Short mmCIF file of C-alpha atoms in Angstrom, two decimals:
data_model
loop_
_atom_site.label_atom_id
_atom_site.label_comp_id
_atom_site.label_asym_id
_atom_site.label_seq_id
_atom_site.Cartn_x
_atom_site.Cartn_y
_atom_site.Cartn_z
CA MET K 1 89.99 24.31 132.66
CA THR K 2 91.77 27.52 131.85
CA ARG K 3 90.06 30.87 131.68
CA ASP K 4 89.70 32.44 128.24
CA SER K 5 91.60 35.69 127.60
CA PRO K 6 89.31 38.75 127.43
CA PRO K 7 88.53 40.04 123.94
CA LEU K 8 90.60 42.97 122.72
CA SER K 9 87.50 45.17 122.66
CA SER K 10 87.05 44.74 126.41
CA PRO K 11 90.38 45.62 128.01
CA LEU K 12 91.05 44.83 131.61
CA PRO K 13 90.22 47.75 133.94
CA VAL K 14 93.20 49.90 134.81
CA ALA K 15 93.62 50.84 138.43
CA PRO K 16 93.36 54.61 138.94
CA ARG K 17 96.66 56.35 139.46
CA PRO K 18 97.07 57.34 143.11
CA PRO K 19 97.00 61.07 143.81
CA PRO K 20 100.31 62.87 144.22
CA GLN K 21 101.78 62.80 147.70
CA SER K 22 104.24 65.71 147.56
CA ALA K 23 104.01 69.45 146.96
CA THR K 24 106.20 69.15 143.86
CA ALA K 25 104.08 66.37 142.38
CA TRP K 26 100.86 68.35 142.94
CA LEU K 27 102.46 71.37 141.28
CA HIS K 28 103.40 69.29 138.22
CA GLN K 29 99.82 68.08 138.08
CA ALA K 30 98.56 71.68 138.32
CA TRP K 31 100.54 72.72 135.24
CA ALA K 32 99.46 69.56 133.42
CA HIS K 33 95.81 70.51 134.03
CA TYR K 34 96.56 74.07 132.90
CA ASP K 35 98.08 72.83 129.63
CA LEU K 36 94.86 70.89 129.01
CA GLY K 37 92.74 73.97 129.67
CA GLU K 38 91.41 72.53 132.95
CA LEU K 39 91.71 75.70 135.00
CA ASP K 40 89.61 74.69 138.02
CA GLN K 41 91.51 71.43 138.43
CA ALA K 42 94.80 73.30 138.01
CA ILE K 43 93.90 75.72 140.81
CA GLU K 44 92.86 72.84 143.06
CA ALA K 45 96.15 71.01 142.44
CA ALA K 46 98.21 74.17 143.04
CA SER K 47 96.31 74.74 146.29
CA ARG K 48 97.15 71.18 147.37
CA SER K 49 100.79 71.87 146.51
CA HIS K 50 100.73 74.98 148.69
CA ASP K 51 99.13 73.12 151.60
CA LEU K 52 101.75 70.37 151.44
CA SER K 53 104.71 72.71 151.09
CA SER K 54 107.23 72.24 153.87
CA GLN K 55 110.00 74.43 152.46
CA ASP K 56 110.08 78.06 151.39
CA ASP K 57 111.01 77.22 147.79
CA GLU K 58 108.04 74.88 147.45
CA ARG K 59 105.71 77.45 148.96
CA LEU K 60 106.97 80.20 146.62
CA GLU K 61 106.53 77.98 143.56
CA ALA K 62 102.98 77.15 144.62
CA CYS K 63 102.13 80.82 145.28
CA ALA K 64 103.55 81.84 141.91
CA ALA K 65 101.41 79.19 140.23
CA LEU K 66 98.29 80.19 142.16
CA CYS K 67 98.79 83.85 141.26
CA TRP K 68 99.07 83.02 137.56
CA LEU K 69 96.15 80.59 137.56
CA HIS K 70 93.84 82.98 139.39
CA LEU K 71 94.79 85.73 136.92
CA GLU K 72 93.93 83.38 134.07
CA ASN K 73 90.61 82.85 135.85
CA SER K 74 90.08 86.65 136.06
CA ASP K 75 90.15 86.50 139.87
CA THR K 76 92.53 89.30 140.83
CA GLN K 77 91.48 89.18 144.50
CA ARG K 78 92.67 85.59 144.99
CA ALA K 79 95.73 86.25 142.82
CA GLU K 80 96.70 89.16 145.04
CA HIS K 81 96.19 87.06 148.17
CA ALA K 82 98.58 84.43 146.78
CA VAL K 83 101.18 87.09 145.98
CA ARG K 84 100.97 88.99 149.25
CA THR K 85 101.23 85.75 151.21
CA ALA K 86 104.57 85.00 149.58
CA LEU K 87 106.14 88.39 148.89
CA PRO K 88 108.08 88.60 152.18
CA LEU K 89 110.01 85.52 150.99
CA ALA K 90 110.09 86.39 147.29
CA ALA K 91 113.09 88.68 146.93
CA ARG K 92 115.00 86.03 144.97
CA HIS K 93 112.09 84.36 143.14
CA ALA K 94 111.90 85.63 139.56
CA HIS K 95 108.61 84.00 138.56
CA LEU K 96 106.73 85.25 141.60
CA GLN K 97 108.04 88.77 140.97
CA TRP K 98 106.96 88.46 137.32
CA HIS K 99 103.47 87.25 138.21
CA ALA K 100 103.15 89.99 140.83
CA GLY K 101 104.01 92.51 138.13
CA ILE K 102 101.28 91.15 135.86
CA LEU K 103 98.82 91.29 138.76
CA PHE K 104 99.51 94.96 139.51
CA LEU K 105 99.42 95.82 135.82
CA ARG K 106 95.91 94.33 135.72
CA LYS K 107 95.03 96.33 138.82
CA LYS K 108 96.06 99.59 137.07
CA ASP K 109 99.03 100.15 139.37
CA PRO K 110 101.86 100.58 136.82
CA ALA K 111 104.41 101.84 139.35
CA LEU K 112 104.13 98.73 141.52
CA ALA K 113 103.96 96.55 138.40
CA ALA K 114 107.15 98.10 137.04
CA HIS K 115 108.93 97.53 140.36
CA HIS K 116 108.13 93.81 140.45
CA LEU K 117 108.79 93.24 136.75
CA ALA K 118 112.16 94.97 136.99
CA CYS K 119 113.01 92.74 139.97
CA ALA K 120 112.02 89.67 137.97
CA LEU K 121 114.22 90.66 135.04
CA GLU K 122 117.15 91.42 137.28
CA LEU K 123 116.86 87.89 138.65
CA ASN K 124 116.24 86.28 135.26
CA PRO K 125 116.92 88.37 132.12
CA ALA K 126 115.53 85.57 129.93
CA LEU K 127 111.93 86.29 130.99
CA ASP K 128 110.88 87.88 127.71
CA GLU K 129 107.19 88.05 128.68
CA ALA K 130 108.17 90.05 131.76
CA ALA K 131 110.16 92.42 129.53
CA SER K 132 107.12 93.02 127.32
CA ALA K 133 104.93 93.57 130.38
CA LEU K 134 107.48 96.00 131.82
CA ALA K 135 107.31 97.97 128.57
CA TRP K 136 103.54 98.38 129.06
CA ALA K 137 103.97 99.41 132.70
CA LEU K 138 106.51 102.06 131.71
CA HIS K 139 104.21 103.18 128.89
CA ASP K 140 101.42 103.71 131.41
CA LEU K 141 103.85 105.76 133.52
CA GLY K 142 104.70 107.96 130.52
CA ARG K 143 108.29 106.71 130.38
CA LEU K 144 108.17 105.95 126.67
CA ALA K 145 111.90 105.89 125.91
CA GLU K 146 112.51 103.29 128.64
CA ALA K 147 109.44 101.37 127.52
CA SER K 148 110.85 101.18 123.99
CA ILE K 149 114.10 99.68 125.27
CA TRP K 150 112.27 96.86 127.03
CA ALA K 151 109.84 96.33 124.14
CA ARG K 152 112.77 96.05 121.74
CA ARG K 153 114.48 93.61 124.09
CA ALA K 154 111.37 91.43 124.33
CA LEU K 155 111.03 91.46 120.54
CA SER K 156 114.67 90.47 120.08
CA GLN K 157 114.15 87.50 122.39
CA ARG K 158 110.99 86.28 120.65
CA VAL K 159 109.21 87.78 117.66
CA THR K 160 105.42 87.91 117.91
CA PRO K 161 102.87 90.18 116.19
CA GLN K 162 101.85 91.57 119.58
CA ARG K 163 105.42 92.65 120.33
CA GLN K 164 105.87 94.14 116.89
CA ALA K 165 102.69 96.15 117.41
CA GLN K 166 103.82 97.17 120.90
CA LEU K 167 107.18 98.54 119.77
CA GLY K 168 105.58 100.19 116.75
CA TRP K 169 103.08 102.00 118.96
CA LEU K 170 105.76 103.15 121.38
CA LEU K 171 107.92 104.51 118.54
CA LEU K 172 104.93 106.23 116.95
CA GLN K 173 104.14 108.07 120.18
CA GLN K 174 107.69 109.39 120.26
CA GLY K 175 107.48 110.81 116.75
CA HIS K 176 109.28 107.95 114.99
CA ALA K 177 106.53 107.13 112.51
CA GLN K 178 108.98 106.01 109.83
CA ASP K 179 110.40 103.35 112.15
CA ALA K 180 106.95 102.35 113.38
CA VAL K 181 105.49 101.60 109.94
CA PRO K 182 107.32 98.33 109.13
CA LEU K 183 106.69 96.96 112.62
CA LEU K 184 102.97 97.71 112.45
CA GLN K 185 102.74 96.36 108.90
CA ALA K 186 104.34 93.11 110.06
CA ALA K 187 101.85 92.86 112.95
CA LEU K 188 98.76 93.64 110.87
CA PRO K 189 97.98 90.17 109.40
CA ALA K 190 97.59 88.76 112.92
CA ALA K 191 95.34 91.61 114.12
CA THR K 192 92.16 89.59 113.75
CA HIS K 193 90.69 90.86 117.01
CA ASP K 194 92.70 94.06 117.50
CA VAL K 195 91.46 97.29 115.97
CA SER K 196 94.33 99.28 117.47
CA THR K 197 96.93 97.98 114.99
CA TYR K 198 94.86 99.34 112.09
CA LEU K 199 94.51 102.68 113.85
CA HIS K 200 98.19 102.94 114.71
CA LEU K 201 99.37 101.91 111.24
CA GLY K 202 96.93 104.33 109.63
CA ARG K 203 98.27 107.13 111.80
CA ALA K 204 101.91 106.19 111.16
CA LEU K 205 101.40 106.10 107.40
CA ALA K 206 99.59 109.44 107.49
CA GLU K 207 102.42 111.00 109.48
CA THR K 208 104.92 109.83 106.86
CA GLY K 209 102.80 111.40 104.10
CA ALA K 210 101.44 108.12 102.72
CA THR K 211 97.81 109.27 102.81
CA SER K 212 96.47 106.79 100.28
CA ALA K 213 98.08 103.86 102.11
CA ALA K 214 96.76 105.19 105.41
CA LEU K 215 93.20 105.32 104.08
CA ASP K 216 93.57 101.85 102.58
CA THR K 217 94.66 100.54 105.99
CA LEU K 218 91.68 102.13 107.72
CA ASP K 219 89.35 100.73 105.05
CA GLN K 220 90.82 97.27 105.65
CA GLY K 221 90.11 97.76 109.32
CA LEU K 222 86.52 98.75 108.63
CA ALA K 223 86.09 95.66 106.44
CA ARG K 224 87.08 93.55 109.46
CA PHE K 225 85.43 95.74 112.13
CA PRO K 226 82.40 97.28 110.35
CA SER K 227 81.14 100.58 111.73
CA HIS K 228 83.85 100.80 114.41
CA PRO K 229 83.64 104.42 115.65
CA ASP K 230 87.39 104.90 116.14
CA LEU K 231 88.17 103.70 112.62
CA LEU K 232 85.39 105.84 111.14
CA LEU K 233 86.66 108.91 112.97
CA ALA K 234 90.29 108.31 112.02
CA ALA K 235 89.31 108.00 108.37
CA GLY K 236 87.02 111.02 108.64
CA TRP K 237 89.68 113.30 110.07
CA LEU K 238 92.15 112.13 107.44
CA HIS K 239 89.70 112.93 104.64
CA HIS K 240 89.03 116.30 106.26
CA ALA K 241 92.75 117.08 106.46
CA HIS K 242 93.06 116.37 102.75
CA HIS K 243 90.17 118.59 101.73
CA GLU K 244 87.52 115.92 101.17
CA PRO K 245 84.71 117.37 103.30
CA VAL K 246 81.88 115.37 101.72
CA ARG K 247 83.47 112.05 102.67
CA ALA K 248 84.49 113.40 106.07
CA LEU K 249 80.90 114.52 106.74
CA ASP K 250 79.52 111.12 105.76
CA LEU K 251 81.89 109.32 108.15
CA ALA K 252 81.12 111.76 110.98
CA GLN K 253 77.39 111.22 110.55
CA GLN K 254 77.86 107.46 110.67
CA VAL K 255 79.52 107.83 114.06
CA VAL K 256 76.79 110.17 115.32
CA CYS K 257 74.22 107.52 114.41
CA ILE K 258 76.20 104.90 116.35
CA ASN K 259 76.94 107.15 119.33
CA PRO K 260 75.02 110.44 119.49
CA LEU K 261 77.12 111.48 122.50
CA SER K 262 80.45 111.33 120.65
CA GLY K 263 81.98 114.78 120.98
CA SER K 264 84.68 113.96 118.42
CA ALA K 265 82.03 112.98 115.86
CA TRP K 266 80.12 116.23 116.34
CA HIS K 267 83.40 118.14 116.11
CA LEU K 268 84.27 116.42 112.82
CA GLN K 269 80.78 117.01 111.48
CA GLY K 270 81.00 120.72 112.29
CA ALA K 271 84.47 120.99 110.72
CA ALA K 272 83.29 119.21 107.58
CA LEU K 273 80.18 121.41 107.26
CA HIS K 274 82.31 124.51 107.72
CA ALA K 275 84.67 123.30 104.98
CA LEU K 276 81.72 122.67 102.66
CA GLN K 277 80.44 126.19 103.31
CA ARG K 278 83.86 127.57 102.40
CA VAL K 279 83.85 125.55 99.20
CA GLY K 280 80.38 126.81 98.37
CA ALA K 281 81.40 130.41 99.01
CA ALA K 282 84.50 130.03 96.88
CA ARG K 283 82.40 128.74 93.99
CA GLY K 284 80.05 131.69 94.27
CA PRO K 285 76.38 131.89 93.29
#
């Protein structure tokens, strides 16, 4: 008597896949977990890869992965441990240099970040994310012209709204508002969680004399981020500059209600009241 085949709805059990046995295989598994959003499992697999590493290249790859994964997990202490463990061997490892740069940028050490990011790009010029990060490090160091070069390079390698906004902001700070406007306008539709693009575009438009467009941009920002103090103040100062003290006073008072300790709001309120007094005096009794 032969045994009946199992029904299709009850498949035969599949034997579990054996765990990886090599550092490289564990590292592949770590990135697979990362792609699935399984950060804890990714860190565990990268740690296994590090423990099994028998060659410097394997160890460097594992440390680079651990640094990145711990940064993604907002654990800068463990990320720094992974980096410092490997740095003596990392002179020719572009990804580890890149991840070290991101680490020190997060730790508010732009000089060290710039050093590692520049090393990474010297080893591998195709690392466009490192180029964008280097632009921010140089920005934080006040080296805006150099920052613009790297931001432009990153944008030329891959266009994203974040990179358009980055280059636009860098150009705006150097007095190139006309060049900044189209970049910031292109970045604006994606600024769903970023108030700064509205602020920077509003400022750029105002500096080019497009006051109405600047106010429209700030109003769009306030529609998305209601009662945001920075947007209210930017709009208030723009109204004040264009002799609209009543509107400027209203915006200043809104900010004072939100944050009574805002010195800029009290300053704007005083300037608007002073302007209203001048208007009243000019009109006479």
